[in-house]
Coordinates of C-alpha atoms in Angstrom, one line a residue:
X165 CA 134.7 88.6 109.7
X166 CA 132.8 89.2 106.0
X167 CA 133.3 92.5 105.2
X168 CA 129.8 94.8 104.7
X169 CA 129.7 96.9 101.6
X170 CA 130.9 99.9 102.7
X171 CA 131.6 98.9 106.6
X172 CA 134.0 96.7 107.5
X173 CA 136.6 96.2 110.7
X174 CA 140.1 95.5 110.5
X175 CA 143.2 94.1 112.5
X176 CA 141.7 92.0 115.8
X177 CA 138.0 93.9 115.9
X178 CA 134.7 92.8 115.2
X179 CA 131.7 94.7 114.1
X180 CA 130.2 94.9 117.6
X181 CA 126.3 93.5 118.7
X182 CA 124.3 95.7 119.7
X183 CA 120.9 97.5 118.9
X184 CA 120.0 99.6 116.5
X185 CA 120.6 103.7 117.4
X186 CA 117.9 104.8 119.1
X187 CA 119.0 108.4 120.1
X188 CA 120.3 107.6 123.5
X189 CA 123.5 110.0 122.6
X190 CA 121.6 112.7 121.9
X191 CA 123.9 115.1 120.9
X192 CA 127.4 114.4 118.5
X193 CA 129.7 117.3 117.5
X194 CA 131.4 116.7 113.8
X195 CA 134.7 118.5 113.3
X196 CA 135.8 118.8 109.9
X197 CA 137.7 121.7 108.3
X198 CA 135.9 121.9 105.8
X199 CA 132.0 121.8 105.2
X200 CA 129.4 123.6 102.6
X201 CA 129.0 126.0 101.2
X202 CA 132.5 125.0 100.5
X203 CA 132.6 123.3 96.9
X204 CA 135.4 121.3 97.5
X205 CA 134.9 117.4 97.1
X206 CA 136.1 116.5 101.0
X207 CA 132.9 118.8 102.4
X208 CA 130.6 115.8 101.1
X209 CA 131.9 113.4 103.7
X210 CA 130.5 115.0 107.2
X211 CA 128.0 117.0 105.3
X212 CA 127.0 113.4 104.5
X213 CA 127.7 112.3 108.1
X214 CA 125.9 114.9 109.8
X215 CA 122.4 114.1 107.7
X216 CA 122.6 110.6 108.7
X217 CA 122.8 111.3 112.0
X218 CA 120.2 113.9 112.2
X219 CA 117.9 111.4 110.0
X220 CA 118.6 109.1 113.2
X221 CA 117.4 111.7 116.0
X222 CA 120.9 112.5 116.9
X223 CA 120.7 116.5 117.1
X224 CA 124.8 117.4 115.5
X225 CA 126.5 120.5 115.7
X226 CA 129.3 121.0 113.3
X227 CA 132.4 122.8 113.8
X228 CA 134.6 123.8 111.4
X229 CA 136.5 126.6 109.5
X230 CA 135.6 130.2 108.2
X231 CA 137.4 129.4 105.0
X232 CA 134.1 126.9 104.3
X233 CA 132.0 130.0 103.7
X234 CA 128.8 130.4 106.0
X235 CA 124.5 129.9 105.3
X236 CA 123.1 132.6 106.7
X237 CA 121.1 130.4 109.2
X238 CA 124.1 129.0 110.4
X239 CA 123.0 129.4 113.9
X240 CA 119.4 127.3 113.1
X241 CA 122.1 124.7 111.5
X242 CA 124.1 124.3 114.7
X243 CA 127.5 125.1 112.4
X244 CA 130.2 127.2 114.2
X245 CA 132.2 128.7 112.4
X246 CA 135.9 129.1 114.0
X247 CA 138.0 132.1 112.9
X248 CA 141.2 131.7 110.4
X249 CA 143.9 133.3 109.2
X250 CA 143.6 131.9 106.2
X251 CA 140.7 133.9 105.3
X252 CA 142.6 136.9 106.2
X253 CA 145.1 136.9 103.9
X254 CA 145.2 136.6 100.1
X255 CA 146.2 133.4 98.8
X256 CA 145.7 130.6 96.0
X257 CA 143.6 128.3 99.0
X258 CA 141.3 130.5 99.1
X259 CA 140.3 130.5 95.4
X260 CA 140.9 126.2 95.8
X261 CA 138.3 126.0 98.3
X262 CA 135.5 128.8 96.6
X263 CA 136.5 131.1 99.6
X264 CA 137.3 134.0 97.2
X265 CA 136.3 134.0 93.4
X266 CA 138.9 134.5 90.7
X267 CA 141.1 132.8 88.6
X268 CA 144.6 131.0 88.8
X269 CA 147.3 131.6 86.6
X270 CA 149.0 128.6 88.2
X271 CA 149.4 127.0 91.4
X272 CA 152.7 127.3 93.8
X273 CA 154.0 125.5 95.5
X274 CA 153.7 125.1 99.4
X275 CA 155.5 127.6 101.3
X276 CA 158.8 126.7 102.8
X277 CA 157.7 127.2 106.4
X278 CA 154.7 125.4 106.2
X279 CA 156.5 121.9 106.7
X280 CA 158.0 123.4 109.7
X281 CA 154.5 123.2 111.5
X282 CA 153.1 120.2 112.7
X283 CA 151.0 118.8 111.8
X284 CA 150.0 121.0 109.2
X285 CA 149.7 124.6 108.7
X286 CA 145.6 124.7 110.0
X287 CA 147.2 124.0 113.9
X288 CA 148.1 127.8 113.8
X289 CA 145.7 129.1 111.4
X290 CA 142.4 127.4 112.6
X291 CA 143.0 125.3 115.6
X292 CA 143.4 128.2 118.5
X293 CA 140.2 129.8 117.4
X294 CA 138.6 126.3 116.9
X295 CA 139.8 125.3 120.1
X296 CA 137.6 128.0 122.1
X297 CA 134.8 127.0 120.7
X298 CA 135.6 123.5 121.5
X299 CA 135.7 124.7 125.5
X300 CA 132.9 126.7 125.5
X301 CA 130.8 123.9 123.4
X302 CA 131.8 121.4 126.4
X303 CA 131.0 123.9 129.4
X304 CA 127.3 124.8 128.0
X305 CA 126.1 121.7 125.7
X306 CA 128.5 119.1 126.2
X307 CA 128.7 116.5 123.5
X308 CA 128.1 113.2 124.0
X309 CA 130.5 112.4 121.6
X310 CA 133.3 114.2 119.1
X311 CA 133.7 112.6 115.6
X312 CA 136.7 114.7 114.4
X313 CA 137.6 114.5 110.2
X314 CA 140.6 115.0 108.8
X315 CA 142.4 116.0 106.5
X316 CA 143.8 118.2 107.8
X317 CA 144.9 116.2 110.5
X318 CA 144.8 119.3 112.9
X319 CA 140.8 118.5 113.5
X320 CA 141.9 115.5 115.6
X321 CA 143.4 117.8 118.0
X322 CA 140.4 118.8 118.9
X323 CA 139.5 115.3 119.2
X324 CA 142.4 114.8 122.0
X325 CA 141.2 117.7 123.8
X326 CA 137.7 116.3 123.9
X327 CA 139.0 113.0 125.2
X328 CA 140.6 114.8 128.5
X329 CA 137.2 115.7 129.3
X330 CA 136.2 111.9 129.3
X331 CA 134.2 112.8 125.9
X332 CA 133.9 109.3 123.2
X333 CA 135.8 110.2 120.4
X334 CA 135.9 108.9 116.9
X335 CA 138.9 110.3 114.6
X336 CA 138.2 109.4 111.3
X337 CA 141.0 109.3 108.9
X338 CA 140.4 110.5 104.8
X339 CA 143.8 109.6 104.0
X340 CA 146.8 108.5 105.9
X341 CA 148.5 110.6 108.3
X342 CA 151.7 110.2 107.1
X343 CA 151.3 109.6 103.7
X344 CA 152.6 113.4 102.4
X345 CA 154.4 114.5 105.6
X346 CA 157.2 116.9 104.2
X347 CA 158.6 117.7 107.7
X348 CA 162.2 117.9 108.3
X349 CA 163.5 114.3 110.3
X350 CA 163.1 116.0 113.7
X351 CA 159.6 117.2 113.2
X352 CA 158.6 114.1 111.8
X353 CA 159.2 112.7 115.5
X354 CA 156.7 114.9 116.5
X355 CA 154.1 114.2 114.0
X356 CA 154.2 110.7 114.9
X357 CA 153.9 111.1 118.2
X358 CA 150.9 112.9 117.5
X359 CA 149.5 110.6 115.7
X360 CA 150.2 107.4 117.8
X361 CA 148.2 109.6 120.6
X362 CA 145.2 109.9 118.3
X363 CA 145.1 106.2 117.6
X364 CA 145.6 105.3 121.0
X365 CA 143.3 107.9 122.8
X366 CA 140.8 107.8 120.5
X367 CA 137.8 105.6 121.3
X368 CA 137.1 104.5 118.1
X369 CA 139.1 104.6 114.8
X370 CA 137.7 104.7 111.5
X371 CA 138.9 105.3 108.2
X372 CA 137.8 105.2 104.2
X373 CA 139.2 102.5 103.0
X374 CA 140.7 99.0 104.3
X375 CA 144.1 100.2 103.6
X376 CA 144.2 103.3 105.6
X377 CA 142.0 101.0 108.4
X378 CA 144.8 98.4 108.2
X379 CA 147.9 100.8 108.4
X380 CA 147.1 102.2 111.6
X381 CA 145.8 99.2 113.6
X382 CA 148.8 97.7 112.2
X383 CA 151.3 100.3 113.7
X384 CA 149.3 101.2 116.7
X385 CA 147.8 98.0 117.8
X386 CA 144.2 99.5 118.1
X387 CA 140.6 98.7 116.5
X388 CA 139.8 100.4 113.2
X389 CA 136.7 100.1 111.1
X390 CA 135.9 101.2 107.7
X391 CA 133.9 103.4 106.7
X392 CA 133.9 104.5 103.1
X393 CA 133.7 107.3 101.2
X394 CA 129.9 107.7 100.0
X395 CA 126.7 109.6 98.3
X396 CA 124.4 111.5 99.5
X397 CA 121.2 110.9 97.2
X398 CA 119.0 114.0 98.3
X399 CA 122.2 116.1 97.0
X400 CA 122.3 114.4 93.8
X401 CA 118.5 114.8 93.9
X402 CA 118.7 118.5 93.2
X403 CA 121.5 118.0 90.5
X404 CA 121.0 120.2 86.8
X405 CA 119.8 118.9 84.1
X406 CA 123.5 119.6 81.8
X407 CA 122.2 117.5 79.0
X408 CA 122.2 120.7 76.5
X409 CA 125.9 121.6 77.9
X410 CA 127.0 118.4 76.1
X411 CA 127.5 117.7 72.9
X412 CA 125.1 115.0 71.5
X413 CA 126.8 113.9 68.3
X414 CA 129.7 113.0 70.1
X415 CA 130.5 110.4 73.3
X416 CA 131.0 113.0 76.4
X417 CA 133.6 112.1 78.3
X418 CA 133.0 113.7 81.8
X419 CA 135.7 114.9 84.6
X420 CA 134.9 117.0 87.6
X421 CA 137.6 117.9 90.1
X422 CA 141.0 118.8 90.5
X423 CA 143.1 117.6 88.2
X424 CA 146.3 119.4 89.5
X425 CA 148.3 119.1 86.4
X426 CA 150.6 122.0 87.5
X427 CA 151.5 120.2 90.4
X428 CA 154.9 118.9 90.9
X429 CA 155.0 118.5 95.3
X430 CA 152.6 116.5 97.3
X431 CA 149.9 115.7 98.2
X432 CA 148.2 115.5 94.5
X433 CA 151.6 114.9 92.7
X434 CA 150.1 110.8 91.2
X435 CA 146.8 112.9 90.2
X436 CA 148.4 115.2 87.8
X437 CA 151.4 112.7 86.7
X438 CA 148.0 110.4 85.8
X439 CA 146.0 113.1 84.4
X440 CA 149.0 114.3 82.1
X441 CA 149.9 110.8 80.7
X442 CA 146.0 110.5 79.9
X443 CA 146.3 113.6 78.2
X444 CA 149.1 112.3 76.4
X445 CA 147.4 109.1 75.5
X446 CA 144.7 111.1 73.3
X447 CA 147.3 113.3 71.9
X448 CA 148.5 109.6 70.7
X449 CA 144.7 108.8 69.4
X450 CA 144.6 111.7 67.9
X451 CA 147.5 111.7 65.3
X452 CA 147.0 108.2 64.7
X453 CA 143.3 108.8 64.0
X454 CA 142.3 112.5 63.4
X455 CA 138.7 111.8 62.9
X456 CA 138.4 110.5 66.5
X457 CA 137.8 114.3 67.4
X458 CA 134.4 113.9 66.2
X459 CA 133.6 110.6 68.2
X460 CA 135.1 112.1 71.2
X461 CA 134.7 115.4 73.8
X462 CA 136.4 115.3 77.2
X463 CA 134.5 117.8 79.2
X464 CA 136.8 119.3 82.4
X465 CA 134.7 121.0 85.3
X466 CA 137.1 122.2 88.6
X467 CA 139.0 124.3 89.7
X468 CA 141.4 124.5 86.7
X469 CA 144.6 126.9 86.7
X470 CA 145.7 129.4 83.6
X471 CA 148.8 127.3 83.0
X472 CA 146.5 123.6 83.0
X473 CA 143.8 125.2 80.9
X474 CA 146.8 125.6 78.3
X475 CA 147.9 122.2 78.8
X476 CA 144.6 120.5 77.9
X477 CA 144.0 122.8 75.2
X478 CA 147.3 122.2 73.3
X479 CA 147.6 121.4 69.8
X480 CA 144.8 118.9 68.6
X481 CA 143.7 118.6 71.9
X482 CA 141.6 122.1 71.6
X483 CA 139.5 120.1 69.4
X484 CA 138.9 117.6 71.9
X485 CA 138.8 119.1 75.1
X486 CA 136.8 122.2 77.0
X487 CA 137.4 123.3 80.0
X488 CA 134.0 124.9 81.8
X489 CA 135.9 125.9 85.0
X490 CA 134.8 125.4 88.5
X491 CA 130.9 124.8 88.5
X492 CA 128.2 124.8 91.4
X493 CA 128.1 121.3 92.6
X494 CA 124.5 121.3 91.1
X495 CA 126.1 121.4 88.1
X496 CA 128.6 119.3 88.2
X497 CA 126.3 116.5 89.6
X498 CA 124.3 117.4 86.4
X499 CA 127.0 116.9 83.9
X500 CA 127.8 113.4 86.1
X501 CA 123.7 112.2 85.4
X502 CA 124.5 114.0 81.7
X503 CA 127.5 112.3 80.3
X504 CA 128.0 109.6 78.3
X505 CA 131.0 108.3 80.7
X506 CA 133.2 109.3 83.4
X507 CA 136.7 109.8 83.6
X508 CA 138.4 109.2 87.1
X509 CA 142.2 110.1 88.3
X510 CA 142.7 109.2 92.0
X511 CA 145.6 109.7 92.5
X512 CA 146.9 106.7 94.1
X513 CA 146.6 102.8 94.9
X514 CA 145.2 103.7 97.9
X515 CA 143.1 106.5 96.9
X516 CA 139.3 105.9 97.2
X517 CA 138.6 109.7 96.6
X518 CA 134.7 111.1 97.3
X519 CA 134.1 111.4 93.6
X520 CA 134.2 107.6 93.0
X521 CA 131.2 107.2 95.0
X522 CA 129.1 109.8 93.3
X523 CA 130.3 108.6 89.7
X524 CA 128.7 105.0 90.8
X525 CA 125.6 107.2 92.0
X526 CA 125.5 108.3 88.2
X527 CA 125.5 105.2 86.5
X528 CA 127.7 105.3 84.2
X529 CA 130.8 103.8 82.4
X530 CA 133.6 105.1 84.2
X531 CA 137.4 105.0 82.8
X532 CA 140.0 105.1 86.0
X533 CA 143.3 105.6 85.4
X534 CA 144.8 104.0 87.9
X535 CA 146.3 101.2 89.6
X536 CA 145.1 97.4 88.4
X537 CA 145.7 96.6 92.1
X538 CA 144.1 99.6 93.5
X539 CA 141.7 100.5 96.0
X540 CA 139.1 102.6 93.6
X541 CA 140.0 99.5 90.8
X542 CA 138.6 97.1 93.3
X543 CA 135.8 98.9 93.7
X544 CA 135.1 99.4 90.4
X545 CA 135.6 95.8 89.5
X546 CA 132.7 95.1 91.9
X547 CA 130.7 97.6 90.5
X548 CA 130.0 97.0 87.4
X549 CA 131.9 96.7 83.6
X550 CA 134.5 100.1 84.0
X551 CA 137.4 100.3 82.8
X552 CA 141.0 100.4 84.8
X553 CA 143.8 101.4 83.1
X554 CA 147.2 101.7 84.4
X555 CA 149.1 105.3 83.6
X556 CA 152.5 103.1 82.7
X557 CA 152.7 104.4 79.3
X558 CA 150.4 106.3 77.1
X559 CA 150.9 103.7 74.2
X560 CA 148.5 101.3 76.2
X561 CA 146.1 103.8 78.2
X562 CA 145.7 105.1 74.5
X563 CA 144.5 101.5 73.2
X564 CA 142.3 101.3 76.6
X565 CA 140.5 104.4 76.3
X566 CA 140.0 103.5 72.3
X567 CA 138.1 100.3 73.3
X568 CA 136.3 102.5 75.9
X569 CA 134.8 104.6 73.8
X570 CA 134.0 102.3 71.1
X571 CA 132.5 99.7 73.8
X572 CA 130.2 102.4 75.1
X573 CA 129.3 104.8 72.2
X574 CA 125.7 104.0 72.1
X575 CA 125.3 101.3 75.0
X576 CA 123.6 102.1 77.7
X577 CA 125.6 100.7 81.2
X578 CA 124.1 98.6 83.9
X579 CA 125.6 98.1 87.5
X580 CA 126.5 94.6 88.2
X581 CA 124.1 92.2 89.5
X582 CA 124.2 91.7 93.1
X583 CA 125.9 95.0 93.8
X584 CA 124.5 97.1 97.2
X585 CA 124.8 100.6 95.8
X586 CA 122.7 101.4 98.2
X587 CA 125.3 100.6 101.4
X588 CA 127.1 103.5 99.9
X589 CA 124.6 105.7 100.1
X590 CA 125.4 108.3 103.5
X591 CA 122.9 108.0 105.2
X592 CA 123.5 104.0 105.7
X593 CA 127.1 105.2 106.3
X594 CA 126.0 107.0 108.7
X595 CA 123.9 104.4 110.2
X596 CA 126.6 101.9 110.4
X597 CA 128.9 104.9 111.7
X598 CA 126.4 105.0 114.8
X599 CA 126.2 101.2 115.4
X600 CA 129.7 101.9 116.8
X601 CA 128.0 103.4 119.6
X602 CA 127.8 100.4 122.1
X603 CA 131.8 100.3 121.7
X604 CA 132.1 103.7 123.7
X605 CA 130.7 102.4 126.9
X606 CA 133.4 100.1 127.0

């Protein structure tokens, strides 16, 4: 079948016939764990979802995790809020997320007995309490169908729960289950029993990226359709104008994110390896060629620890690189529309992280560090003229990003001809999401 930008099926399925949406499920329930106010970047996915479908006449009530923060018309917004332990106690998550403002010295590492809790620590901090209101949704405004989010992969529990009650249930996968699982060998039995029930039970699988799609109708034998990663333009529509945060005599080199430097365990482990040699590379360009400070600022916006801030300060970096912190997504969407170029870690061949999409939205030169082979390089490729460089050495990414800036100081970047930014766009995601609708009655 020829993939759709954006949509496509994998193993033996077919993007089924069928009409367009036309509101006959009249009510969807979206689990994710996280969801705004939360700032962090895996929100933008059902916050994305959940206006396409509403755009579509399907009235959506979100449920999710206290950790996310609240609106104060919650109610209005048909978002419940499950209870969590993790907003009872103290910790560096909570400062990750935007729960609780502060600073962080640096981050730890996970605690030993979460990897003896499967399948992640939410299935006893969030799942009881999100479980409830699971039941009581079902007894007094049953769903006509559960889309469940994850990570973290404890959402889809909810999702098997619904399916006992004969509910049509998508689980949607960010990332692959088992792609950071730290559990000790017997656990691990567990976990995967779990999640060969969610692939088989669910109704419909889908997934951000062909890779993940392919992995689990590979090793569970079941339909799975892609769905990528996307935009939400009315979001970006309300961005900051950051054009005065930037400094115009020089090319601004924009990152916003995690960069997780200070991480040595999974999950984000290839980001901050990536992001280090980077760093390294301009450490390189620097020495060789001191008067590339003046060409050159690399502006960091995320949640950025004490011990990274010291990192991408050091030495002749300082004169290179400043760090403004974590910013208010208006901002950071600002800086995006503001900069000269775009610098992207993903973390991974197989990553396709949110950001990608929103950095495309921008239009602007991006420079991935990442795989040649890649799932974000593909994209890119198709996108337009970015740049992919590998992180094998910081000898070559530092002759990459020197043809990068010189390329682009002064040019102005177009997207390539013949290239549906548009299909990225959520609320055509979301579209396409529903057009799996006629597969439920089957």
């Amino acid at each position: 079948m020829r993939s759709l930008p954006g949509v496509s099926a994998t193993a033996d399925s077919v993007r089924p016939e069928g009409p367009e949406p036309d509101g006959s499920h009249r009510h969807i329930l979206l689990v994710a764990y996280l969801y705004p106010p939360c700032n962090a970047v895996s929100a933008n996915r059902p916050a994305g979802l959940r206006r396409a479908f509403e755009s579509a006449g399907i009235r959506t009530t979100v449920l999710t995790s206290q950790i996310s923060g609240a609106y104060s018309d919650d109610g209005a917004q048909r978002i419940i809020r499950a209870g969590d332990l993790r907003t009872r106690f103290s910790s560096q998550y909570q400062t990750l997320v935007g729960y609780r403002e502060g600073a962080l010295e640096v981050r730890s590492k996970p605690r030993w007995w979460a990897n003896y809790i499967v399948p992640d620590p939410t299935a006893v901090s969030w799942f009881p309490q999100a479980l409830v209101h699971l039941i009581r949704l079902i007894r007094n405004d049953r769903p006509d169908a559960v889309i469940t989010t994850s990570g973290p992969e404890s959402s889809h529990l909810l999702g098997l729960v619904a399916s006992s009650f004969g509910i049509p249930w998508v689980a949607d996968y960010r990332d692959g289950w088992l792609r950071d699982v730290r559990h000790p060998a017997p656990l691990r039995v567990i976990d995967r029993a779990l999640e060969r029930q969610v692939a088989r039970r669910s109704t419909v699988v889908t997934a951000v990226n062909d890779a993940i799609a392919g992995d689990v109708a590979r090793r569970h034998g079941v339909r799975a359709f892609t769905i990528s990663n996307g935009f939400d333009r009315s979001v970006l529509a309300g961005a900051s104008d950051e054009r005065a945060t930037l400094d115009p005599t020089r090319f601004s080199l924009v990152y916003t994110g995690l960069l997780a430097i200070d991480v040595d365990e999974q999950p984000v482990i290839n980001r901050g390896r990536d992001a280090q040699t980077f760093l390294d590379a301009l450490t390189l360009l620097l020495a060789k060629d001191p008067a590339f400070a003046s060409r050159l600022e690399l502006v960091v916006a995320g949640p950025i620890t004490d011990s990274e801030r010291e990192v991408l300060t050091r030495g002749e970096l300082r004169n290179v690189v400043r760090v403004l912190g974590l910013l208010p997504r208006d901002r950071a969407l600002g800086l995006q529309q503001a900069a000269d170029g775009l610098l992207l870690v993903p973390g991974g061949a197989g990553a396709t992280t949110a950001k990608v999409y929103e950095y495309l939205a921008a239009q602007k030169p991006i420079f991935a560090v990442t795989e040649n082979d890649g799932a974000a390089a593909d994209l890119l490729r198709a996108a337009g003229e970015h740049a992919v460089a590998e992180a094998g050495d910081a000898e070559s990414l530092a002759a990459a990003l020197q043809t990068y800036v010189g390329r682009w100081t002064g040019a102005s970047y177009q997207p390539r001809p013949g290239f549906d930014l548009d299909a990225y766009e959520y609320e055509n995601l979301g579209r396409k999401l529903l057009e799996l609708l006629p597969l439920w009655q089957h």
